[in-house]
GROMACS .gro file of C-alpha atoms in nm:
model
  456
    1UNK     CA    1   0.000   0.000   0.000
    2UNK     CA    2   0.148   0.340  -0.092
    3UNK     CA    3   0.258   0.554   0.200
    4UNK     CA    4   0.101   0.870   0.059
    5UNK     CA    5  -0.237   0.753   0.184
    6UNK     CA    6  -0.307   0.642   0.539
    7UNK     CA    7  -0.445   0.286   0.513
    8UNK     CA    8  -0.826   0.293   0.496
    9UNK     CA    9  -0.883   0.149   0.843
   10UNK     CA   10  -1.171  -0.088   0.833
   11UNK     CA   11  -1.257   0.027   1.182
   12UNK     CA   12  -0.963   0.243   1.277
   13UNK     CA   13  -1.106   0.342   1.612
   14UNK     CA   14  -0.933   0.037   1.759
   15UNK     CA   15  -0.634   0.262   1.817
   16UNK     CA   16  -0.823   0.498   2.047
   17UNK     CA   17  -0.725   0.330   2.370
   18UNK     CA   18  -0.774   0.655   2.552
   19UNK     CA   19  -1.101   0.780   2.403
   20UNK     CA   20  -1.306   0.972   2.656
   21UNK     CA   21  -1.608   1.189   2.717
   22UNK     CA   22  -1.602   1.556   2.633
   23UNK     CA   23  -1.840   1.840   2.696
   24UNK     CA   24  -1.708   2.048   2.408
   25UNK     CA   25  -1.437   2.045   2.144
   26UNK     CA   26  -1.246   2.351   2.036
   27UNK     CA   27  -1.213   2.426   1.667
   28UNK     CA   28  -0.876   2.598   1.704
   29UNK     CA   29  -0.605   2.331   1.766
   30UNK     CA   30  -0.359   2.578   1.921
   31UNK     CA   31  -0.615   2.676   2.185
   32UNK     CA   32  -0.704   2.312   2.245
   33UNK     CA   33  -0.339   2.214   2.296
   34UNK     CA   34  -0.321   2.442   2.602
   35UNK     CA   35  -0.599   2.238   2.763
   36UNK     CA   36  -0.450   1.901   2.667
   37UNK     CA   37  -0.302   1.678   2.936
   38UNK     CA   38  -0.254   1.359   2.736
   39UNK     CA   39  -0.209   1.274   2.368
   40UNK     CA   40  -0.220   0.944   2.179
   41UNK     CA   41  -0.048   0.909   1.841
   42UNK     CA   42  -0.084   0.594   1.630
   43UNK     CA   43   0.147   0.579   1.329
   44UNK     CA   44   0.115   0.414   0.989
   45UNK     CA   45   0.275   0.074   1.078
   46UNK     CA   46   0.038   0.035   1.374
   47UNK     CA   47  -0.263   0.106   1.154
   48UNK     CA   48  -0.157  -0.175   0.921
   49UNK     CA   49  -0.146  -0.417   1.217
   50UNK     CA   50  -0.486  -0.304   1.343
   51UNK     CA   51  -0.641  -0.332   0.997
   52UNK     CA   52  -0.541  -0.697   0.989
   53UNK     CA   53  -0.718  -0.753   1.321
   54UNK     CA   54  -1.041  -0.579   1.223
   55UNK     CA   55  -1.126  -0.838   0.958
   56UNK     CA   56  -1.332  -1.028   1.216
   57UNK     CA   57  -1.527  -0.714   1.298
   58UNK     CA   58  -1.610  -0.659   0.931
   59UNK     CA   59  -1.716  -1.021   0.896
   60UNK     CA   60  -1.941  -0.976   1.198
   61UNK     CA   61  -2.096  -0.671   1.032
   62UNK     CA   62  -2.175  -0.884   0.725
   63UNK     CA   63  -2.320  -1.164   0.933
   64UNK     CA   64  -2.544  -0.933   1.135
   65UNK     CA   65  -2.667  -0.713   0.850
   66UNK     CA   66  -3.035  -0.745   0.759
   67UNK     CA   67  -3.176  -0.702   0.413
   68UNK     CA   68  -3.524  -0.548   0.362
   69UNK     CA   69  -3.758  -0.741   0.139
   70UNK     CA   70  -3.588  -1.077   0.196
   71UNK     CA   71  -3.806  -1.335   0.369
   72UNK     CA   72  -3.681  -1.461   0.703
   73UNK     CA   73  -3.434  -1.174   0.745
   74UNK     CA   74  -3.153  -1.411   0.659
   75UNK     CA   75  -2.789  -1.310   0.696
   76UNK     CA   76  -2.565  -1.297   0.392
   77UNK     CA   77  -2.302  -1.573   0.374
   78UNK     CA   78  -1.964  -1.518   0.214
   79UNK     CA   79  -1.962  -1.830   0.004
   80UNK     CA   80  -2.200  -2.070  -0.160
   81UNK     CA   81  -2.547  -2.033  -0.310
   82UNK     CA   82  -2.860  -1.959  -0.110
   83UNK     CA   83  -3.222  -1.952  -0.224
   84UNK     CA   84  -3.435  -1.656  -0.113
   85UNK     CA   85  -3.796  -1.560  -0.165
   86UNK     CA   86  -3.849  -1.187  -0.225
   87UNK     CA   87  -4.158  -1.014  -0.082
   88UNK     CA   88  -4.156  -0.689  -0.278
   89UNK     CA   89  -4.125  -0.785  -0.651
   90UNK     CA   90  -4.473  -0.949  -0.685
   91UNK     CA   91  -4.327  -1.255  -0.847
   92UNK     CA   92  -4.423  -1.606  -0.741
   93UNK     CA   93  -4.076  -1.738  -0.803
   94UNK     CA   94  -3.786  -1.820  -0.580
   95UNK     CA   95  -3.459  -1.654  -0.675
   96UNK     CA   96  -3.115  -1.806  -0.644
   97UNK     CA   97  -2.815  -1.576  -0.621
   98UNK     CA   98  -2.447  -1.654  -0.599
   99UNK     CA   99  -2.180  -1.434  -0.441
  100UNK     CA  100  -1.812  -1.490  -0.487
  101UNK     CA  101  -1.628  -1.484  -0.153
  102UNK     CA  102  -1.390  -1.198  -0.238
  103UNK     CA  103  -1.524  -0.846  -0.255
  104UNK     CA  104  -1.391  -0.493  -0.279
  105UNK     CA  105  -1.469  -0.300   0.039
  106UNK     CA  106  -1.333   0.046   0.108
  107UNK     CA  107  -1.405   0.285   0.394
  108UNK     CA  108  -1.307   0.647   0.435
  109UNK     CA  109  -1.343   0.703   0.809
  110UNK     CA  110  -1.399   1.037   0.973
  111UNK     CA  111  -1.349   1.104   1.344
  112UNK     CA  112  -1.539   1.391   1.498
  113UNK     CA  113  -1.678   1.524   1.827
  114UNK     CA  114  -2.027   1.385   1.866
  115UNK     CA  115  -2.254   1.357   2.169
  116UNK     CA  116  -1.974   1.442   2.407
  117UNK     CA  117  -1.715   1.195   2.281
  118UNK     CA  118  -1.514   1.083   1.982
  119UNK     CA  119  -1.748   0.939   1.721
  120UNK     CA  120  -1.684   0.761   1.392
  121UNK     CA  121  -1.846   0.819   1.058
  122UNK     CA  122  -1.774   0.534   0.815
  123UNK     CA  123  -2.076   0.584   0.591
  124UNK     CA  124  -1.848   0.694   0.307
  125UNK     CA  125  -1.780   0.340   0.192
  126UNK     CA  126  -1.803   0.136  -0.124
  127UNK     CA  127  -1.877  -0.231  -0.171
  128UNK     CA  128  -1.816  -0.407  -0.502
  129UNK     CA  129  -1.876  -0.778  -0.564
  130UNK     CA  130  -1.655  -0.961  -0.808
  131UNK     CA  131  -1.960  -1.169  -0.888
  132UNK     CA  132  -2.330  -1.134  -0.810
  133UNK     CA  133  -2.576  -1.314  -1.036
  134UNK     CA  134  -2.942  -1.396  -0.972
  135UNK     CA  135  -3.137  -1.670  -1.148
  136UNK     CA  136  -3.509  -1.736  -1.149
  137UNK     CA  137  -3.568  -2.084  -1.002
  138UNK     CA  138  -3.215  -2.179  -1.093
  139UNK     CA  139  -3.272  -2.102  -1.462
  140UNK     CA  140  -2.928  -1.988  -1.581
  141UNK     CA  141  -3.042  -1.942  -1.944
  142UNK     CA  142  -3.357  -1.727  -1.919
  143UNK     CA  143  -3.534  -1.562  -2.208
  144UNK     CA  144  -3.482  -1.193  -2.267
  145UNK     CA  145  -3.776  -1.086  -2.048
  146UNK     CA  146  -3.670  -1.291  -1.752
  147UNK     CA  147  -3.312  -1.179  -1.801
  148UNK     CA  148  -3.424  -0.815  -1.795
  149UNK     CA  149  -3.610  -0.886  -1.473
  150UNK     CA  150  -3.321  -1.066  -1.303
  151UNK     CA  151  -3.080  -0.791  -1.408
  152UNK     CA  152  -3.308  -0.538  -1.241
  153UNK     CA  153  -3.330  -0.752  -0.926
  154UNK     CA  154  -2.952  -0.793  -0.928
  155UNK     CA  155  -2.905  -0.416  -0.939
  156UNK     CA  156  -3.161  -0.366  -0.660
  157UNK     CA  157  -3.005  -0.629  -0.434
  158UNK     CA  158  -2.658  -0.481  -0.485
  159UNK     CA  159  -2.783  -0.141  -0.367
  160UNK     CA  160  -2.960  -0.298  -0.070
  161UNK     CA  161  -2.656  -0.500   0.031
  162UNK     CA  162  -2.423  -0.201  -0.004
  163UNK     CA  163  -2.649   0.020   0.204
  164UNK     CA  164  -2.700  -0.235   0.478
  165UNK     CA  165  -2.336  -0.339   0.503
  166UNK     CA  166  -2.206   0.019   0.515
  167UNK     CA  167  -2.473   0.108   0.770
  168UNK     CA  168  -2.382  -0.193   0.981
  169UNK     CA  169  -2.010  -0.114   0.969
  170UNK     CA  170  -2.083   0.242   1.084
  171UNK     CA  171  -2.291   0.104   1.370
  172UNK     CA  172  -2.022  -0.143   1.474
  173UNK     CA  173  -1.753   0.127   1.455
  174UNK     CA  174  -1.935   0.341   1.708
  175UNK     CA  175  -2.014   0.042   1.932
  176UNK     CA  176  -1.643  -0.040   1.922
  177UNK     CA  177  -1.553   0.320   2.008
  178UNK     CA  178  -1.779   0.305   2.312
  179UNK     CA  179  -1.632  -0.033   2.410
  180UNK     CA  180  -1.276   0.100   2.399
  181UNK     CA  181  -1.382   0.417   2.579
  182UNK     CA  182  -1.519   0.208   2.866
  183UNK     CA  183  -1.196   0.007   2.880
  184UNK     CA  184  -0.987   0.323   2.890
  185UNK     CA  185  -1.200   0.473   3.165
  186UNK     CA  186  -1.159   0.157   3.375
  187UNK     CA  187  -0.786   0.153   3.308
  188UNK     CA  188  -0.735   0.506   3.443
  189UNK     CA  189  -0.964   0.469   3.745
  190UNK     CA  190  -0.865   0.345   4.089
  191UNK     CA  191  -1.121   0.336   4.367
  192UNK     CA  192  -1.260   0.686   4.414
  193UNK     CA  193  -1.000   0.838   4.182
  194UNK     CA  194  -1.096   0.888   3.819
  195UNK     CA  195  -0.965   1.076   3.518
  196UNK     CA  196  -1.163   1.281   3.266
  197UNK     CA  197  -1.007   1.179   2.936
  198UNK     CA  198  -1.247   1.377   2.722
  199UNK     CA  199  -1.110   1.518   2.399
  200UNK     CA  200  -1.018   1.885   2.365
  201UNK     CA  201  -1.040   1.900   1.986
  202UNK     CA  202  -1.121   1.672   1.693
  203UNK     CA  203  -0.872   1.390   1.624
  204UNK     CA  204  -0.631   1.430   1.332
  205UNK     CA  205  -0.589   1.177   1.051
  206UNK     CA  206  -0.311   1.233   0.798
  207UNK     CA  207  -0.085   1.021   0.578
  208UNK     CA  208   0.148   0.920   0.863
  209UNK     CA  209  -0.051   0.903   1.187
  210UNK     CA  210  -0.377   0.937   1.373
  211UNK     CA  211  -0.366   1.158   1.683
  212UNK     CA  212  -0.618   1.234   1.957
  213UNK     CA  213  -0.602   1.499   2.231
  214UNK     CA  214  -0.739   1.446   2.582
  215UNK     CA  215  -0.798   1.649   2.896
  216UNK     CA  216  -0.640   1.415   3.151
  217UNK     CA  217  -0.815   1.581   3.447
  218UNK     CA  218  -0.809   1.394   3.779
  219UNK     CA  219  -1.147   1.367   3.953
  220UNK     CA  220  -1.165   1.307   4.328
  221UNK     CA  221  -1.417   1.397   4.602
  222UNK     CA  222  -1.645   1.581   4.357
  223UNK     CA  223  -1.360   1.804   4.242
  224UNK     CA  224  -1.171   1.811   3.914
  225UNK     CA  225  -0.823   1.930   3.828
  226UNK     CA  226  -0.772   2.212   3.577
  227UNK     CA  227  -0.519   2.242   3.294
  228UNK     CA  228  -0.499   2.574   3.112
  229UNK     CA  229  -0.133   2.616   3.014
  230UNK     CA  230  -0.020   2.283   2.871
  231UNK     CA  231   0.306   2.287   2.672
  232UNK     CA  232   0.198   2.026   2.414
  233UNK     CA  233   0.283   2.065   2.049
  234UNK     CA  234   0.268   1.790   1.780
  235UNK     CA  235   0.638   1.845   1.699
  236UNK     CA  236   0.722   1.686   2.037
  237UNK     CA  237   0.627   1.343   1.898
  238UNK     CA  238   0.802   1.154   1.620
  239UNK     CA  239   0.686   0.881   1.381
  240UNK     CA  240   0.952   0.614   1.440
  241UNK     CA  241   0.743   0.395   1.671
  242UNK     CA  242   0.396   0.249   1.632
  243UNK     CA  243   0.235   0.407   1.937
  244UNK     CA  244   0.303   0.721   2.144
  245UNK     CA  245   0.155   0.861   2.464
  246UNK     CA  246   0.233   1.218   2.567
  247UNK     CA  247   0.151   1.286   2.934
  248UNK     CA  248   0.195   1.618   3.113
  249UNK     CA  249   0.319   1.670   3.469
  250UNK     CA  250  -0.015   1.848   3.510
  251UNK     CA  251  -0.175   1.504   3.485
  252UNK     CA  252   0.064   1.333   3.726
  253UNK     CA  253   0.056   1.592   4.008
  254UNK     CA  254  -0.323   1.595   4.063
  255UNK     CA  255  -0.322   1.213   4.053
  256UNK     CA  256  -0.047   1.203   4.319
  257UNK     CA  257  -0.241   1.458   4.524
  258UNK     CA  258  -0.556   1.245   4.508
  259UNK     CA  259  -0.359   0.933   4.603
  260UNK     CA  260  -0.217   1.120   4.904
  261UNK     CA  261  -0.559   1.244   5.014
  262UNK     CA  262  -0.708   0.896   4.969
  263UNK     CA  263  -0.445   0.742   5.199
  264UNK     CA  264  -0.292   0.526   4.928
  265UNK     CA  265   0.066   0.639   4.986
  266UNK     CA  266   0.148   0.426   5.289
  267UNK     CA  267   0.340   0.112   5.365
  268UNK     CA  268   0.338  -0.126   5.663
  269UNK     CA  269   0.621  -0.375   5.727
  270UNK     CA  270   0.644  -0.605   6.025
  271UNK     CA  271   0.801  -0.916   6.176
  272UNK     CA  272   1.071  -1.110   5.996
  273UNK     CA  273   1.035  -0.903   5.679
  274UNK     CA  274   1.126  -0.588   5.873
  275UNK     CA  275   1.412  -0.758   6.058
  276UNK     CA  276   1.557  -0.888   5.731
  277UNK     CA  277   1.550  -0.540   5.577
  278UNK     CA  278   1.774  -0.406   5.853
  279UNK     CA  279   2.035  -0.672   5.783
  280UNK     CA  280   2.155  -0.437   5.509
  281UNK     CA  281   2.509  -0.318   5.574
  282UNK     CA  282   2.508   0.043   5.689
  283UNK     CA  283   2.807   0.258   5.775
  284UNK     CA  284   2.624   0.419   6.069
  285UNK     CA  285   2.604   0.226   6.395
  286UNK     CA  286   2.258   0.103   6.487
  287UNK     CA  287   2.134   0.262   6.812
  288UNK     CA  288   2.090   0.005   7.088
  289UNK     CA  289   1.718   0.064   7.143
  290UNK     CA  290   1.649   0.011   6.771
  291UNK     CA  291   1.848  -0.312   6.778
  292UNK     CA  292   1.646  -0.429   7.080
  293UNK     CA  293   1.323  -0.326   6.910
  294UNK     CA  294   1.402  -0.526   6.596
  295UNK     CA  295   1.552  -0.833   6.757
  296UNK     CA  296   1.397  -0.864   7.102
  297UNK     CA  297   1.050  -0.711   7.096
  298UNK     CA  298   0.906  -1.009   6.911
  299UNK     CA  299   0.668  -0.815   6.685
  300UNK     CA  300   0.828  -0.495   6.553
  301UNK     CA  301   0.629  -0.295   6.301
  302UNK     CA  302   0.723  -0.001   6.078
  303UNK     CA  303   0.454   0.230   5.942
  304UNK     CA  304   0.541   0.486   5.674
  305UNK     CA  305   0.304   0.732   5.504
  306UNK     CA  306   0.315   1.054   5.309
  307UNK     CA  307   0.268   1.347   5.546
  308UNK     CA  308   0.268   1.612   5.272
  309UNK     CA  309   0.154   1.608   4.911
  310UNK     CA  310   0.445   1.492   4.692
  311UNK     CA  311   0.537   1.719   4.403
  312UNK     CA  312   0.646   1.590   4.062
  313UNK     CA  313   0.862   1.775   3.809
  314UNK     CA  314   0.994   1.611   3.492
  315UNK     CA  315   1.299   1.733   3.301
  316UNK     CA  316   1.519   1.604   3.023
  317UNK     CA  317   1.833   1.590   3.238
  318UNK     CA  318   1.727   1.416   3.562
  319UNK     CA  319   1.404   1.239   3.472
  320UNK     CA  320   1.110   1.277   3.709
  321UNK     CA  321   1.206   1.457   4.029
  322UNK     CA  322   0.982   1.390   4.330
  323UNK     CA  323   0.981   1.601   4.647
  324UNK     CA  324   0.792   1.485   4.952
  325UNK     CA  325   0.783   1.430   5.326
  326UNK     CA  326   0.721   1.088   5.475
  327UNK     CA  327   0.637   1.019   5.837
  328UNK     CA  328   0.751   0.698   6.000
  329UNK     CA  329   0.675   0.511   6.321
  330UNK     CA  330   0.869   0.211   6.452
  331UNK     CA  331   0.655   0.017   6.700
  332UNK     CA  332   0.845  -0.211   6.936
  333UNK     CA  333   0.575  -0.463   7.023
  334UNK     CA  334   0.244  -0.387   7.192
  335UNK     CA  335   0.398  -0.243   7.510
  336UNK     CA  336   0.727  -0.115   7.378
  337UNK     CA  337   0.827   0.242   7.290
  338UNK     CA  338   0.746   0.407   6.958
  339UNK     CA  339   1.010   0.585   6.751
  340UNK     CA  340   0.860   0.863   6.537
  341UNK     CA  341   1.037   1.069   6.270
  342UNK     CA  342   0.992   1.259   5.945
  343UNK     CA  343   1.206   1.219   5.634
  344UNK     CA  344   1.220   1.505   5.384
  345UNK     CA  345   1.327   1.354   5.053
  346UNK     CA  346   1.408   1.465   4.699
  347UNK     CA  347   1.461   1.179   4.455
  348UNK     CA  348   1.504   1.150   4.077
  349UNK     CA  349   1.313   0.858   3.926
  350UNK     CA  350   1.335   0.699   3.584
  351UNK     CA  351   1.085   0.437   3.471
  352UNK     CA  352   1.116   0.147   3.230
  353UNK     CA  353   0.902  -0.149   3.127
  354UNK     CA  354   1.050  -0.489   3.044
  355UNK     CA  355   0.937  -0.850   3.070
  356UNK     CA  356   0.585  -0.718   3.134
  357UNK     CA  357   0.696  -0.551   3.458
  358UNK     CA  358   0.742  -0.186   3.555
  359UNK     CA  359   1.086  -0.086   3.681
  360UNK     CA  360   1.157   0.230   3.883
  361UNK     CA  361   1.515   0.349   3.918
  362UNK     CA  362   1.571   0.609   4.191
  363UNK     CA  363   1.866   0.838   4.260
  364UNK     CA  364   1.856   1.029   4.589
  365UNK     CA  365   1.941   1.398   4.555
  366UNK     CA  366   1.855   1.525   4.904
  367UNK     CA  367   1.737   1.390   5.240
  368UNK     CA  368   1.718   1.511   5.599
  369UNK     CA  369   1.550   1.382   5.914
  370UNK     CA  370   1.338   1.590   6.152
  371UNK     CA  371   1.118   1.547   6.459
  372UNK     CA  372   1.280   1.222   6.569
  373UNK     CA  373   1.146   1.129   6.911
  374UNK     CA  374   1.095   0.823   7.129
  375UNK     CA  375   0.767   0.790   7.319
  376UNK     CA  376   0.799   0.808   7.699
  377UNK     CA  377   1.151   0.948   7.675
  378UNK     CA  378   1.268   1.304   7.723
  379UNK     CA  379   1.614   1.239   7.584
  380UNK     CA  380   1.739   1.396   7.265
  381UNK     CA  381   1.761   1.166   6.963
  382UNK     CA  382   1.997   1.377   6.757
  383UNK     CA  383   2.245   1.091   6.766
  384UNK     CA  384   2.006   0.868   6.565
  385UNK     CA  385   1.948   1.117   6.281
  386UNK     CA  386   2.245   0.996   6.079
  387UNK     CA  387   2.142   0.631   6.120
  388UNK     CA  388   1.783   0.710   6.017
  389UNK     CA  389   1.903   0.917   5.722
  390UNK     CA  390   2.116   0.629   5.591
  391UNK     CA  391   1.843   0.372   5.666
  392UNK     CA  392   1.587   0.575   5.471
  393UNK     CA  393   1.828   0.613   5.178
  394UNK     CA  394   1.954   0.252   5.154
  395UNK     CA  395   1.658   0.058   5.294
  396UNK     CA  396   1.345   0.272   5.291
  397UNK     CA  397   1.355   0.425   4.943
  398UNK     CA  398   1.443   0.097   4.761
  399UNK     CA  399   1.164  -0.078   4.953
  400UNK     CA  400   0.908   0.190   4.864
  401UNK     CA  401   1.010   0.184   4.496
  402UNK     CA  402   0.987  -0.195   4.495
  403UNK     CA  403   0.638  -0.182   4.647
  404UNK     CA  404   0.531   0.075   4.386
  405UNK     CA  405   0.671  -0.143   4.105
  406UNK     CA  406   0.471  -0.441   4.226
  407UNK     CA  407   0.148  -0.248   4.281
  408UNK     CA  408   0.155  -0.057   3.952
  409UNK     CA  409   0.247  -0.374   3.760
  410UNK     CA  410  -0.045  -0.549   3.928
  411UNK     CA  411  -0.281  -0.272   3.820
  412UNK     CA  412  -0.147  -0.282   3.464
  413UNK     CA  413  -0.195  -0.660   3.454
  414UNK     CA  414  -0.548  -0.625   3.590
  415UNK     CA  415  -0.633  -0.407   3.292
  416UNK     CA  416  -0.475  -0.649   3.045
  417UNK     CA  417  -0.151  -0.465   2.960
  418UNK     CA  418   0.044  -0.787   3.004
  419UNK     CA  419  -0.163  -0.944   2.723
  420UNK     CA  420  -0.017  -0.702   2.470
  421UNK     CA  421   0.307  -0.788   2.293
  422UNK     CA  422   0.504  -0.472   2.369
  423UNK     CA  423   0.838  -0.428   2.194
  424UNK     CA  424   1.116  -0.186   2.290
  425UNK     CA  425   0.909   0.044   2.513
  426UNK     CA  426   1.076   0.367   2.615
  427UNK     CA  427   0.983   0.626   2.877
  428UNK     CA  428   1.143   0.955   2.776
  429UNK     CA  429   1.132   1.240   3.031
  430UNK     CA  430   1.115   1.586   2.880
  431UNK     CA  431   1.072   1.932   3.029
  432UNK     CA  432   0.729   1.922   3.190
  433UNK     CA  433   0.605   1.601   3.027
  434UNK     CA  434   0.683   1.237   2.956
  435UNK     CA  435   0.672   1.059   2.619
  436UNK     CA  436   0.601   0.686   2.623
  437UNK     CA  437   0.675   0.520   2.290
  438UNK     CA  438   0.662   0.158   2.179
  439UNK     CA  439   0.592  -0.097   1.911
  440UNK     CA  440   0.324  -0.354   1.984
  441UNK     CA  441   0.130  -0.657   1.873
  442UNK     CA  442  -0.247  -0.621   1.910
  443UNK     CA  443  -0.395  -0.865   2.166
  444UNK     CA  444  -0.652  -1.084   1.999
  445UNK     CA  445  -0.839  -1.126   2.329
  446UNK     CA  446  -0.972  -0.769   2.318
  447UNK     CA  447  -1.127  -0.821   1.976
  448UNK     CA  448  -1.267  -1.158   2.082
  449UNK     CA  449  -1.418  -1.006   2.396
  450UNK     CA  450  -1.578  -0.726   2.197
  451UNK     CA  451  -1.733  -0.964   1.946
  452UNK     CA  452  -1.854  -1.200   2.218
  453UNK     CA  453  -2.023  -0.930   2.427
  454UNK     CA  454  -2.157  -0.707   2.152
  455UNK     CA  455  -2.248  -0.929   1.859
  456UNK     CA  456  -2.370  -1.248   2.020
   0.00000   0.00000   0.00000
């Protein structure tokens, strides 16, 4: 297929994995970009892959199309010869017609803002049969009058079939768009936290890619984030990979804020797991009461939680920088003392995805300990600050990152990400945003699930 024309996607909306609801779409792209928190770009090679997968959807459209004037409302098979009785030609004859299995089907899709979301218009389509002949009662050598009649019926049936098939494909395209929209909404939701992924302007289709623009506004406790000064521009994405996601820091920060307010940023470690963590070699001497707490109390427990809203800033040089304050409490059994402290941390994080697992790589840039105190004691704990600082750096931060890797990977798997064949994914931090780019193989299970639920 020549590259000067984007492949006519049989139902190209399969790419819109982040379609969402929208109250309004701006006509001016430049104005819409300033309101855009997330962008999805699907390039030409990905469209070719998706076109191959949509064959089943087109076949389903054929099988479920209905043809007016045909008794029994029978579906049209791809091969063979079927006898029909026609109601509307006032002829007491049965009519046989044969259809060769290969046809010419072309669709020129349009994506637009309709009823508050991305909608598809595939009515601009053509359908040509390599062979479509009708015969009265199987008579393949009719006289001239019967031949004139069957030619007229042939022409009429062709128009009916074309109209019904194109109508059915348009219907299925929009059902599929809604299906993917629901999947995307589920993917970005967690408990009471949701994301408005409505579009800010109409999607773009050109010779090299399809691109959609989304709000990316976090919703929590009946409030919604606001983005009014996004830095997005199409030149920030290339065309080397099959799929791109552009995500602004203005999407990440409200999500982190909501997670903090919802109490999700906390970690509890106890017993042997906690004791094993402190077997890490540290240069600072372990204070005696901490050693007794870990080894002699019988049931030590460490609780850590975010005590201030973390702040995220992404840049080309360091990756994603995170500033935050974590509070910690070390409980030494049910009757033992409690060590409390706060750790003020600045850490640079880079993310990667390999072997269907998320990886987070952290580099500490700043840390200091404050408000360290031991319950029931009036003594100063300044001498433990250095030990706590090193313990947070070499034990606490790696443990927190590991827990985040496991939890986020679990959430990705729950939404089916692990069922995709993802090749050479890259997470590229830029100034104020992140670009996620990859090649992929489309998971057949999504198409199967859609057909099973929608067209059964």
